[in-house]
Amino acid sequence: MAASMESKAEMGAVRAVSAAAPLALRILAECPVSKARACDLILPHGTVNTPVFMPVGTQGTMKGITADQLQDLGCKICLGNTYHLGMRPGPELIEKANGLHKFMNWKRNLLTDSGGFQMVSLVQLSEVTEEGVQFQSPYDGKEILLSPEKSIAIQNSLGSDIMMQLDDVVSSTITGPRVEEAMKRSIRWLDRCIAANKNPDRQNLFAIIQGGLNAKLRKACLDEMTKRDVPGFAIGGLSGGEEKDDFWKMVTLSTDNLPRNKPRYLMGVGYAVELVVCSALGCDMFDCVFPTRTARFGSALVPWGSLQLKKKQFAKDFQPIDPDCQCPTCKRHSRAYLHALFKTDTAAMHHVTVHNISYQLTLMRSVRESIIEGRFPEFVRTFMKRMFPVEGTYPSWAVDALASVNITLDGACSGQGCDSALC
Amino acid sequence: MRLELRRVLQGCRRGVLTGVGRSGDHSLELPGCLLYTRCGTVPHLTHQTLHTLQHLPAVTLIPMDSLAEHQEVLEEFGGGMGKFAGLQNSVIFCSLHDSVAPHPTGYNTNKTVSVWGSGGRIELSVAQYMALQRAIRPDWYQSLADGDTQQLSTHKRVRKSVDRTLSNLDQCLNLHISTEGLRGSEVFGVVEGGVMLEERVRSAQETAKRPVGGFVLDGLHSRTVSQELRSQLIAAVTKELPEDKPRVLLGVGRPDEVLECVEAGVDLFETVFPFQVTERGCALCFSYDLDPDPESSVLESREKETKIQQKSGDDTLENQEEITQFEMNLKDKRYRDDFRPLVKGCQCYCCKNHQRAYLHHLLVTNELLAGVLLMLHNLEQYCSFFQSLREALEGDKLNALKKRILQRRE
Ligand SMILES: [Zn+2]
Ligand SMILES: [Zn+2]
């Protein structure tokens, strides 16, 4: 309640990015060294502080965590998957329940994907035509066509605060004419999605930049899509197993060409190092299933990597997962207890899920604070040193990506033009 | 620890246990239930979710089955199981067997009793059992017992079970006195005897002679004994037990069975039944309201009719025979678009925040949150049922409550 009233007040003060969009972006600070920025993203269900990590609640639930727990962790926006929710319980039922927020009783913002990615990755028998993605329902075998119009219709039923356009997804490792076809088709589908949105006053539609790992195609896609007055942009088609050197170059090319006054969402990215580096490259929003999925396997994220709590070495380790972590799990339980509980009950997973979501959100809050306080490059250096304490173990892509935005790491040399004192 | 009996009505004991726990500052209303956990955790729940419930049992039950494999860890930790599990302010009762887990028969000997952990069977002598209790540091614990009797066990086997259990108790009590770390803990003696009345009585008489803090009635689980026989055996046993000590019955939890066992003189149960209901995707929805408003009871009976009618239609459901009349099966299609809370007026987190349709969705998609929300609701309902039972005993309304609980039986 309080959140939505507050957002209304703010909406009055800050101009929305376009006349009709129910979204406003207030840039609070820009890092003077890198492209990092800290913003307030004002949405129908409250303000989101960026850079932000958005946990993924695929089927209208966050993996054993209650909506109240998620809210208590400070989460202001999470994801739902259109493909899954469109299948079960289906858009009609969610409409009857007055939208996904009400159905799952989540009072803050929701972002839904288009369903296209799941379709191509999960369903074997799918075929993409100009009309849309044709596939066979895994539940009843029926042939279903997911067109841009259909995807938006489902997302309109779900009532998410941010909807994603249906895009033509190709694997990021594919090359050749299919990449160009997919990029161009994604532009045509964007126009169809914009036309199909029944609730432009309540639901923001984001475009998805495609173009694979080809800079020319990406640039063409950026030029074309930024002509549309959409409320925000996503960088798509990455984080699918491509070389990290290609990945960051596509990200930075995208942020270079996206409008300053609109949010930038890097899809499917969620490892801590990627979050920090891509924040430096100017991305505002991130999502990934990794932190919650890995939690269920007993992997707890910490500033120095991760702890595999099921391993015997933690059986008699009576410290919390991370002594500095303020989450409910770390305040009450030890690694040893969680190790023991993993043999007994699913609550062990819930404990680690809570911790991992807390870790991701806390990390992003620290990124944001450092940007606002003008010490982001220093933050990055400290973060990287803790994550890779052994000299010479920084991943080279991260070193290069950071160097490209003028952040040099202690003890790392990016080659020519390096001004590190150690060089 | 002191047991004050406020009144006895139709065999039911309404009382209060005070001075509970090593600190002595907890109390427990009788009849009541113990909070069932495994390894100190209520299945599916974290401290945060569990404590959304207002009226939790004051005593937490932890079966040895879930602890024995952690002996070394607990010994090295040194602070006891309560602290290890983050249960700093709870009273802990360590029982022997997990009522829900399967226990293969035929493993107990004159010297040892077996428990089953995640890594399989662990054989415990009295000395090993007491070493474990020393590491666990419970407020209450039951003595080591041989409850491995079946309805068809021979008289010889049943007598052996009673003898072994008494001998175990004597050894436990001996070690208890000399164990510094167990000072202030209460030992509960275990009454065995299978379904043989004279062995039950002998076990009760002998156990009552020992300096125990209370009694555990073992080997009377739902699956092995009919309720009629169980009531007879319990009544015969409780007649032999001192009035001022609590009697705990583990493994029995259906509301109708609870009522009959309370009438036979039982004081304490465990919250195993709401867990079992949760595991089959069901929600407790029985009425234990002593003063139902006439309007809602009409609606209820109408709903009940349609329920019975529809029930015959969907016998494809697995576990159908296990589902009792006290619960609704939320996997059933009819809840797909039912936007009501599980139980109107229920104060649990689930009912205050979610609808049947959402629970149905979580169950058909196999989401972990289903177990969390159902466990919360079922615990709330079950604890409220005990609250209602205590009020009925105070207000002379036991028969009205019985009628309400049993009305759906036929
Ligand atoms: Zn933590
Ligand atoms: Zn409830």
CSV table of N, CA and C in Angstrom, one decimal, chain B residues 253-256 271-278 280-288 307 322-330 335 341-344 346 348 351 356 373-386 408:
chain,number,residue,atom,x,y,z
B,253,GLY,N,-2.7,-39.1,15.9
B,253,GLY,CA,-3.0,-37.7,15.7
B,253,GLY,C,-4.3,-37.3,15.1
B,254,ARG,N,-5.1,-38.2,14.5
B,254,ARG,CA,-6.3,-37.8,13.9
B,254,ARG,C,-7.2,-37.2,15.0
B,255,PRO,N,-7.9,-36.1,14.7
B,255,PRO,CA,-8.7,-35.5,15.7
B,255,PRO,C,-9.7,-36.4,16.4
B,256,ASP,N,-10.3,-37.3,15.7
B,256,ASP,CA,-11.3,-38.2,16.4
B,256,ASP,C,-10.5,-39.1,17.3
B,271,THR,N,2.5,-33.0,16.7
B,271,THR,CA,1.9,-32.5,15.5
B,271,THR,C,2.3,-33.2,14.3
B,272,VAL,N,2.2,-34.5,14.3
B,272,VAL,CA,2.6,-35.3,13.2
B,272,VAL,C,1.5,-35.4,12.1
B,273,PHE,N,0.2,-35.4,12.7
B,273,PHE,CA,-0.9,-35.5,11.7
B,273,PHE,C,-0.9,-34.3,10.7
B,274,PRO,N,-0.8,-33.0,11.2
B,274,PRO,CA,-0.8,-31.9,10.2
B,274,PRO,C,0.3,-32.1,9.2
B,275,PHE,N,1.4,-32.7,9.6
B,275,PHE,CA,2.5,-32.9,8.6
B,275,PHE,C,2.1,-33.9,7.6
B,276,GLN,N,1.5,-35.0,8.0
B,276,GLN,CA,1.0,-36.0,7.1
B,276,GLN,C,0.0,-35.5,6.1
B,277,VAL,N,-0.9,-34.7,6.6
B,277,VAL,CA,-1.9,-34.0,5.8
B,277,VAL,C,-1.2,-33.2,4.7
B,278,THR,N,-0.2,-32.4,5.1
B,278,THR,CA,0.5,-31.6,4.2
B,278,THR,C,1.2,-32.4,3.1
B,280,ARG,N,0.3,-35.0,1.7
B,280,ARG,CA,-0.5,-35.5,0.7
B,280,ARG,C,-1.3,-34.4,0.0
B,281,GLY,N,-0.8,-33.1,0.1
B,281,GLY,CA,-1.3,-32.0,-0.6
B,281,GLY,C,-2.7,-31.6,-0.1
B,282,CYS,N,-3.0,-31.8,1.2
B,282,CYS,CA,-4.3,-31.5,1.7
B,282,CYS,C,-4.3,-30.5,2.8
B,283,ALA,N,-5.4,-29.9,3.0
B,283,ALA,CA,-5.6,-28.8,4.1
B,283,ALA,C,-6.6,-29.2,5.1
B,284,LEU,N,-6.3,-29.1,6.4
B,284,LEU,CA,-7.3,-29.4,7.4
B,284,LEU,C,-8.4,-28.4,7.3
B,285,CYS,N,-9.7,-28.9,7.3
B,285,CYS,CA,-10.8,-28.0,7.2
B,285,CYS,C,-12.0,-28.5,8.0
B,286,PHE,N,-11.6,-29.2,9.1
B,286,PHE,CA,-12.7,-29.7,9.9
B,286,PHE,C,-13.2,-28.7,10.9
B,287,SER,N,-14.4,-28.8,11.4
B,287,SER,CA,-14.9,-27.8,12.3
B,287,SER,C,-14.8,-28.2,13.8
B,288,TYR,N,-14.1,-27.4,14.5
B,288,TYR,CA,-14.0,-27.7,16.0
B,288,TYR,C,-14.5,-26.5,16.8
B,307,LYS,N,-19.3,-32.1,-1.5
B,307,LYS,CA,-18.0,-32.8,-1.3
B,307,LYS,C,-18.1,-34.3,-1.5
B,322,GLU,N,-6.1,-42.7,2.1
B,322,GLU,CA,-5.5,-42.1,3.3
B,322,GLU,C,-6.1,-40.8,3.7
B,323,ILE,N,-6.8,-40.1,2.7
B,323,ILE,CA,-7.3,-38.8,3.0
B,323,ILE,C,-8.5,-39.0,4.0
B,324,THR,N,-8.4,-38.3,5.1
B,324,THR,CA,-9.5,-38.4,6.1
B,324,THR,C,-10.6,-37.4,5.9
B,325,GLN,N,-11.6,-37.5,6.7
B,325,GLN,CA,-12.7,-36.5,6.5
B,325,GLN,C,-12.4,-35.2,7.1
B,326,PHE,N,-11.2,-35.0,7.6
B,326,PHE,CA,-10.9,-33.7,8.3
B,326,PHE,C,-10.2,-32.8,7.3
B,327,GLU,N,-10.0,-33.2,6.1
B,327,GLU,CA,-9.1,-32.4,5.2
B,327,GLU,C,-9.7,-32.3,3.8
B,328,MET,N,-9.3,-31.3,3.0
B,328,MET,CA,-9.7,-31.3,1.6
B,328,MET,C,-8.4,-31.4,0.8
B,329,ASN,N,-8.7,-32.1,-0.4
B,329,ASN,CA,-7.6,-32.4,-1.3
B,329,ASN,C,-7.5,-31.3,-2.3
B,330,LEU,N,-6.5,-30.4,-2.1
B,330,LEU,CA,-6.4,-29.2,-2.9
B,330,LEU,C,-5.9,-29.5,-4.3
B,335,TYR,N,-10.8,-27.0,-7.1
B,335,TYR,CA,-10.2,-25.8,-6.5
B,335,TYR,C,-9.5,-24.9,-7.4
B,341,PRO,N,-10.2,-18.4,0.9
B,341,PRO,CA,-9.1,-18.9,1.7
B,341,PRO,C,-9.4,-20.4,2.0
B,342,LEU,N,-8.3,-21.1,2.4
B,342,LEU,CA,-8.5,-22.5,2.7
B,342,LEU,C,-9.7,-22.7,3.7
B,343,VAL,N,-9.6,-21.9,4.8
B,343,VAL,CA,-10.6,-22.0,5.8
B,343,VAL,C,-11.0,-20.5,6.2
B,344,LYS,N,-12.2,-20.2,6.1
B,344,LYS,CA,-12.7,-18.8,6.4
B,344,LYS,C,-12.4,-18.5,7.8
B,346,CYS,N,-9.5,-18.4,9.3
B,346,CYS,CA,-8.3,-19.0,9.8
B,346,CYS,C,-7.2,-17.9,9.9
B,348,CYS,N,-4.0,-18.2,9.9
B,348,CYS,CA,-2.6,-18.5,9.5
B,348,CYS,C,-2.2,-17.6,8.3
B,351,CYS,N,-3.9,-18.5,4.9
B,351,CYS,CA,-5.3,-18.1,4.7
B,351,CYS,C,-5.5,-16.6,4.7
B,356,ARG,N,-7.4,-20.8,-2.3
B,356,ARG,CA,-7.4,-22.2,-2.7
B,356,ARG,C,-6.8,-22.4,-4.1
B,373,LEU,N,3.1,-23.4,2.8
B,373,LEU,CA,1.9,-22.8,3.1
B,373,LEU,C,0.9,-23.8,3.8
B,374,LEU,N,0.9,-25.0,3.3
B,374,LEU,CA,0.0,-26.0,3.9
B,374,LEU,C,0.4,-26.4,5.3
B,375,MET,N,1.7,-26.5,5.5
B,375,MET,CA,2.2,-26.8,6.8
B,375,MET,C,1.8,-25.8,7.8
B,376,LEU,N,1.9,-24.5,7.4
B,376,LEU,CA,1.5,-23.4,8.3
B,376,LEU,C,0.0,-23.5,8.6
B,377,HIS,N,-0.8,-23.7,7.6
B,377,HIS,CA,-2.2,-23.8,7.8
B,377,HIS,C,-2.6,-24.9,8.7
B,378,ASN,N,-2.0,-26.1,8.3
B,378,ASN,CA,-2.4,-27.3,9.1
B,378,ASN,C,-2.0,-27.3,10.5
B,379,LEU,N,-0.8,-26.7,10.8
B,379,LEU,CA,-0.4,-26.5,12.2
B,379,LEU,C,-1.3,-25.5,12.9
B,380,GLU,N,-1.7,-24.5,12.3
B,380,GLU,CA,-2.6,-23.5,12.9
B,380,GLU,C,-3.9,-24.2,13.3
B,381,GLN,N,-4.5,-24.9,12.3
B,381,GLN,CA,-5.7,-25.6,12.6
B,381,GLN,C,-5.6,-26.6,13.7
B,382,TYR,N,-4.5,-27.3,13.7
B,382,TYR,CA,-4.4,-28.4,14.6
B,382,TYR,C,-4.2,-27.8,16.0
B,383,CYS,N,-3.4,-26.8,16.1
B,383,CYS,CA,-3.2,-26.2,17.5
B,383,CYS,C,-4.4,-25.5,18.0
B,384,SER,N,-5.2,-25.0,17.0
B,384,SER,CA,-6.5,-24.4,17.4
B,384,SER,C,-7.5,-25.4,17.9
B,385,PHE,N,-7.4,-26.6,17.2
B,385,PHE,CA,-8.3,-27.7,17.7
B,385,PHE,C,-8.0,-28.1,19.1
B,386,PHE,N,-6.7,-28.1,19.5
B,386,PHE,CA,-6.4,-28.4,20.9
B,386,PHE,C,-6.8,-27.3,21.8
B,408,ARG,N,-18.7,-36.2,10.8
B,408,ARG,CA,-18.4,-36.5,9.4
B,408,ARG,C,-17.9,-37.9,9.2
